[in-house]
Amino acid sequence: MTAVRRPFNFSAGPATLPEPVLRQVAAEMLDWGGSGMSVMEMSHRGKEFGSILERAEADLRELLAVPANFRILFMQGGGLGENSIVPLNLSRGGRVDVVVTGSWSRKSAAEARRYADVQIAADIGSGHSIPNDWQLRPDASYVHVCTNETIDGIEFHDLPRLTNGVPLVIDCSSHLLSRAIDWSRVGLAFGGAQKNIGPAGLTLVFVRDDLLGHALDICPTAFNYETVAANHSMYNTPPTFAIYVAGLVFEWVKNLDYAGKRGLAAIEQRNIDKARLLYSTLDASGFYENRVDPSCRSRMNVPFFLQDEKLNESFLAQADTAGLLQLKGHKSVGGMRASLYNAMSLEGVQALASFMQDFEARHG
Ligand code: PMP
């Protein structure tokens, strides 16, 4: 096969995956490891898939340094499913505090209201920086925060430290595996796989042991964390193919070398460098604009606007022709958005930055 460079794909998710992983998946499609079966055709209870799941879980635990008192669950339902599954398991029908920093946490608050007494502890409103002053209730069952707002491009660079013993729940869908997590501050973390980790259909949940066993009676059994944990994510059929691809991505991250670093530290450094390059290109120009406060600009999702919105269509069309795909902003905010997930190379961001400068020179 001749190697043809693929376009750079800036989709917010489902998103670009590492090319070596896609090639390995293609090579193993008809026969995984001499088994005579595609991973899609295997029983989830057979020894072949058992080894795939075990390895994926061990690698993920190692990469993110997940402590022994946390369970890692491989589930279905996505981030929006977790907006129900979390309150069904953790709210005890009581109080839930939500910090609203953008569209996704606002959605989480609305969904949790179906099961619990929800209070908005702080609200970014139409602002562009994370509010400081949080009204937290000491008897809340948990506090929910979205640590990377995919649409608004707002990221927590430090996790909040809750000192009153109330567990922190983080929706980290769009930056999971892009950086280290301080588990001492977290009770539960969840995220869909389709940004940094693999195909859609797999949802990862990291839950501290003491938060298991409190589900409401109405919680579906397949979504009861305690049941899922007791059955090692095999209470029902897990998303086997997505878990297999995620496992290959974990291996890819483990083996990544960058700037003298390896594994998660390498991917995090590369993400920092990619984001710095794009934000400095935006800030140096009067033609483009990112509105997020520099203290909480997302490394993963960079929304930006052309001063002259009439040029949007031609920007997108010319970017497409230049091999820079899926840059259109979310429909609720308009403009552009470049998502720089793990599998996006520095070379891809350099290509985007040069294209933007060239477009500005021609239209500015
Ligand atoms: N939370 C965040 C932060 C997200 O980015 C998304 C998806 N873009 C979701 C939740 C919803 O995830 P899903 O579509 O997998 O339900």
XYZ file of C-alpha atoms and ligand atoms in Angstrom:
380
model
C 0.000 0.000 0.000
C 1.412 3.411 -0.894
C 1.350 5.786 2.012
C -0.908 8.709 1.103
C -1.039 11.455 3.699
C -4.532 11.654 5.113
C -6.122 15.090 5.614
C -5.945 16.590 9.114
C -9.270 16.124 10.849
C -10.277 18.690 13.486
C -13.648 17.146 14.344
C -14.967 17.647 17.900
C -16.017 14.005 17.996
C -16.234 11.332 16.836
C -12.723 12.432 16.061
C -9.423 11.603 14.455
C -7.652 8.428 15.612
C -3.939 7.578 15.428
C -3.136 6.265 11.962
C -1.050 3.313 13.239
C -4.089 2.193 15.242
C -6.369 2.386 12.206
C -3.829 0.390 10.188
C -3.590 -2.282 12.869
C -7.387 -2.525 13.076
C -7.501 -2.955 9.286
C -4.801 -5.634 9.374
C -6.576 -7.571 12.127
C -10.090 -7.117 10.769
C -10.579 -10.657 9.466
C -8.416 -12.564 11.907
C -7.476 -11.271 15.337
C -4.342 -12.882 16.745
C -4.743 -16.131 14.781
C -8.201 -16.722 16.267
C -9.867 -16.873 12.849
C -12.338 -14.224 14.004
C -12.770 -10.494 13.821
C -13.025 -8.928 17.286
C -16.592 -8.013 16.267
C -17.423 -11.707 15.941
C -16.098 -12.918 19.291
C -18.066 -13.812 22.379
C -17.428 -11.217 25.044
C -17.068 -14.133 27.475
C -14.396 -15.977 25.463
C -10.712 -16.014 26.416
C -9.717 -13.866 23.417
C -11.925 -10.920 24.284
C -11.234 -11.478 27.977
C -7.553 -10.829 27.312
C -8.351 -7.697 25.261
C -10.478 -6.182 28.045
C -8.041 -7.098 30.799
C -5.132 -5.520 28.954
C -7.094 -2.384 28.039
C -8.114 -1.873 31.649
C -4.612 -2.458 33.005
C -3.077 -0.061 30.477
C -5.660 2.634 31.193
C -5.147 2.263 34.940
C -1.396 2.582 34.471
C -1.592 5.536 32.058
C -3.863 7.628 34.283
C -2.404 6.308 37.573
C -5.870 5.302 38.736
C -5.702 4.348 42.435
C -6.711 0.865 43.599
C -9.839 2.190 45.353
C -11.332 3.276 42.017
C -13.167 0.901 39.675
C -12.900 1.397 35.942
C -16.172 0.584 34.168
C -16.576 0.083 30.414
C -20.172 1.100 29.740
C -22.578 2.335 27.074
C -24.854 5.372 27.100
C -22.392 8.181 26.357
C -21.945 11.426 28.230
C -25.640 12.233 28.005
C -26.512 8.794 29.348
C -24.247 9.505 32.330
C -26.224 12.688 32.983
C -28.968 10.308 34.169
C -26.847 7.388 35.323
C -24.810 9.494 37.750
C -27.805 10.919 39.673
C -29.502 7.521 39.590
C -26.459 6.053 41.341
C -25.145 8.877 43.483
C -27.851 11.402 44.306
C -29.742 9.202 46.820
C -32.697 11.358 45.742
C -31.191 14.261 47.684
C -29.270 17.367 46.728
C -26.942 17.876 43.803
C -24.905 21.025 43.150
C -23.851 21.796 39.571
C -21.318 24.365 38.427
C -22.380 25.628 34.998
C -19.456 26.613 32.790
C -21.060 25.998 29.399
C -23.502 23.980 27.338
C -22.630 20.514 28.619
C -22.805 21.259 32.332
C -26.063 23.142 31.725
C -27.473 19.989 30.127
C -26.225 17.871 33.036
C -28.033 20.115 35.527
C -31.311 19.882 33.602
C -31.159 16.086 33.436
C -30.204 15.624 37.109
C -33.309 17.649 38.024
C -35.411 14.638 37.062
C -33.958 12.693 40.000
C -32.681 15.168 42.553
C -32.939 18.630 44.067
C -30.490 20.483 41.842
C -28.907 23.821 42.665
C -26.725 25.782 40.250
C -23.740 26.528 42.478
C -22.261 29.023 40.006
C -23.095 30.008 36.447
C -20.792 31.380 33.782
C -23.816 32.946 32.039
C -22.611 34.663 28.884
C -19.104 35.180 30.332
C -15.866 33.586 29.240
C -14.116 32.569 32.450
C -14.864 30.028 35.166
C -16.729 31.718 38.032
C -14.836 31.742 41.347
C -17.621 32.081 43.844
C -19.479 28.764 44.325
C -22.536 28.348 46.570
C -22.075 24.779 47.768
C -24.449 22.948 50.094
C -22.671 20.867 52.742
C -25.303 18.135 52.552
C -25.196 17.699 48.757
C -24.704 14.127 47.521
C -22.165 15.385 44.999
C -20.966 18.407 43.031
C -20.962 18.134 39.229
C -18.418 19.952 37.059
C -17.669 19.627 33.335
C -13.889 19.896 33.250
C -13.711 20.612 29.526
C -16.610 22.333 27.824
C -16.314 21.033 24.283
C -18.557 23.656 22.669
C -17.385 26.702 24.585
C -13.693 25.779 24.730
C -13.359 26.201 28.501
C -11.120 23.885 30.513
C -10.296 23.510 34.200
C -6.488 23.421 34.363
C -6.711 22.568 38.063
C -9.470 20.426 39.450
C -11.489 22.080 42.200
C -10.543 20.953 45.693
C -13.730 20.392 47.692
C -12.866 20.419 51.343
C -16.208 19.512 52.903
C -16.191 15.819 51.996
C -18.791 16.143 49.221
C -17.683 13.995 46.248
C -16.741 15.768 43.027
C -18.160 14.291 39.803
C -16.389 15.332 36.618
C -17.622 15.063 33.053
C -14.223 14.843 31.367
C -15.546 13.498 28.036
C -13.536 15.791 25.833
C -10.175 15.838 27.613
C -10.009 12.366 29.137
C -6.538 10.855 28.545
C -5.142 14.194 27.311
C -3.583 15.021 30.695
C -3.098 13.647 34.200
C -6.000 13.575 36.679
C -5.583 14.376 40.387
C -7.668 11.503 41.765
C -7.429 12.835 45.319
C -9.971 15.489 44.283
C -12.373 13.220 42.388
C -15.173 10.855 43.420
C -16.317 9.893 39.943
C -15.166 10.721 36.425
C -16.909 9.851 33.176
C -16.350 10.360 29.492
C -17.338 9.039 26.103
C -14.509 7.445 24.129
C -15.139 9.206 20.839
C -12.735 12.111 21.322
C -9.360 10.962 22.624
C -9.852 7.247 23.013
C -11.662 5.384 20.266
C -14.952 4.838 18.451
C -18.301 6.074 19.766
C -20.308 3.588 21.798
C -17.921 3.170 24.726
C -18.255 5.249 27.887
C -15.606 5.118 30.579
C -16.507 5.561 34.222
C -14.014 5.775 37.094
C -15.789 5.461 40.409
C -14.462 5.445 43.963
C -15.439 2.294 45.888
C -17.369 4.089 48.617
C -19.770 5.587 46.039
C -20.990 2.160 44.915
C -24.132 0.620 46.388
C -26.343 3.705 46.713
C -28.400 3.487 43.500
C -32.059 4.463 43.509
C -34.539 1.594 43.050
C -35.523 2.957 39.651
C -31.921 2.744 38.362
C -31.793 0.243 35.454
C -29.765 -2.790 36.557
C -27.454 -2.528 33.531
C -26.608 1.021 34.651
C -26.126 0.276 38.329
C -22.420 0.924 38.905
C -22.264 -1.662 41.672
C -23.645 -4.367 39.347
C -21.375 -3.336 36.481
C -18.328 -3.313 38.803
C -19.198 -6.684 40.376
C -19.420 -8.178 36.870
C -16.191 -6.559 35.579
C -18.131 -4.588 32.945
C -19.705 -7.847 31.698
C -23.156 -7.691 33.286
C -24.422 -7.167 29.759
C -22.489 -7.264 26.491
C -19.996 -4.420 26.554
C -19.110 -2.482 23.352
C -16.459 -5.029 22.417
C -15.088 -3.544 19.202
C -14.826 -0.060 20.688
C -12.982 -1.509 23.709
C -10.544 -3.276 21.401
C -9.768 -0.069 19.465
C -9.479 1.875 22.737
C -6.964 -0.725 23.935
C -4.828 -0.104 20.852
C -5.004 3.645 21.496
C -3.831 3.068 25.088
C -0.815 1.135 23.767
C -0.127 3.914 21.268
C -0.140 6.529 24.049
C 2.070 4.355 26.265
C 4.687 4.138 23.516
C 4.561 7.768 22.410
C 7.819 9.727 22.758
C 7.779 13.518 22.594
C 10.124 16.209 23.878
C 12.062 13.739 26.012
C 8.877 12.454 27.628
C 6.966 9.222 27.229
C 3.393 8.022 27.549
C 0.818 10.328 29.139
C 3.464 12.971 29.936
C 4.442 13.000 26.235
C 0.859 13.346 25.004
C 0.174 16.099 27.563
C 3.266 18.062 26.492
C 2.337 17.666 22.844
C -1.188 18.900 23.627
C 0.240 21.944 25.431
C 2.480 22.758 22.465
C -0.314 22.321 19.920
C -2.683 24.578 21.858
C 0.009 27.219 22.412
C 0.709 27.348 18.679
C -2.931 27.828 17.727
C -3.753 30.380 20.452
C -0.653 32.428 19.644
C -1.669 32.463 15.980
C -5.141 33.682 16.977
C -3.861 36.311 19.410
C -1.330 37.684 16.938
C -4.072 38.410 14.431
C -6.781 41.054 14.279
C -8.597 38.917 11.742
C -9.459 35.975 14.030
C -10.619 35.979 17.622
C -10.909 33.511 20.524
C -13.021 34.960 23.349
C -12.128 32.647 26.233
C -10.182 34.002 29.207
C -6.560 32.787 28.846
C -6.717 31.188 32.311
C -9.220 28.586 31.143
C -8.665 28.187 27.438
C -9.119 24.583 26.417
C -6.167 22.648 25.022
C -8.594 20.369 23.237
C -11.293 22.536 21.679
C -10.445 25.951 20.280
C -13.476 27.957 19.126
C -12.623 30.990 17.044
C -14.388 33.580 14.940
C -13.545 35.489 11.805
C -14.154 39.218 12.348
C -15.955 39.209 9.031
C -18.493 36.389 9.320
C -19.285 36.697 5.607
C -15.992 34.907 4.978
C -16.975 31.815 7.011
C -18.132 29.697 4.080
C -15.109 30.422 1.960
C -12.766 29.785 4.937
C -14.327 26.358 5.431
C -14.332 25.484 1.732
C -10.694 26.486 1.257
C -9.656 24.683 4.458
C -11.322 21.546 3.164
C -9.435 21.809 -0.127
C -6.196 22.279 1.840
C -6.869 19.000 3.682
C -8.054 20.587 6.949
C -11.388 18.991 7.754
C -14.385 19.605 10.047
C -13.540 23.099 11.301
C -17.107 24.401 11.448
C -18.096 25.662 14.914
C -20.955 24.145 16.882
C -24.303 25.351 15.549
C -25.176 26.995 18.874
C -22.172 29.361 18.754
C -21.258 29.576 15.061
C -17.801 30.499 13.817
C -15.076 27.865 13.759
C -13.772 25.253 16.152
C -10.531 23.305 15.904
C -10.391 20.232 18.127
C -6.837 19.190 18.904
C -7.318 15.773 20.468
C -4.484 13.362 21.216
C -4.298 11.930 17.708
C -3.856 15.358 16.112
C -0.166 15.874 15.386
C 1.818 19.070 15.849
C 2.274 19.000 12.079
C -1.524 19.168 11.689
C -1.756 22.277 13.867
C 1.167 23.863 12.001
C -0.691 23.234 8.746
C -3.818 24.876 10.197
C -1.882 27.893 11.513
C -0.169 28.436 8.132
C -3.460 28.101 6.306
C -5.050 30.686 8.624
C -2.200 33.149 8.119
C -2.352 32.651 4.385
C -6.146 33.116 4.339
C -5.779 36.300 6.376
C -3.126 37.619 3.991
C -5.462 37.056 1.070
C -8.667 38.351 2.680
C -7.594 40.609 5.566
N -20.232 15.954 27.751
C -19.293 16.527 26.994
C -18.263 17.392 27.645
C -19.276 16.303 25.608
O -18.346 16.882 24.850
C -20.253 15.472 25.028
C -20.266 15.155 23.547
N -19.748 16.063 22.702
C -21.218 14.915 25.856
C -21.179 15.159 27.211
C -22.299 14.037 25.293
O -21.741 12.824 24.950
P -22.546 11.724 24.116
O -22.887 12.321 22.796
O -21.550 10.609 24.049
O -23.761 11.367 24.902
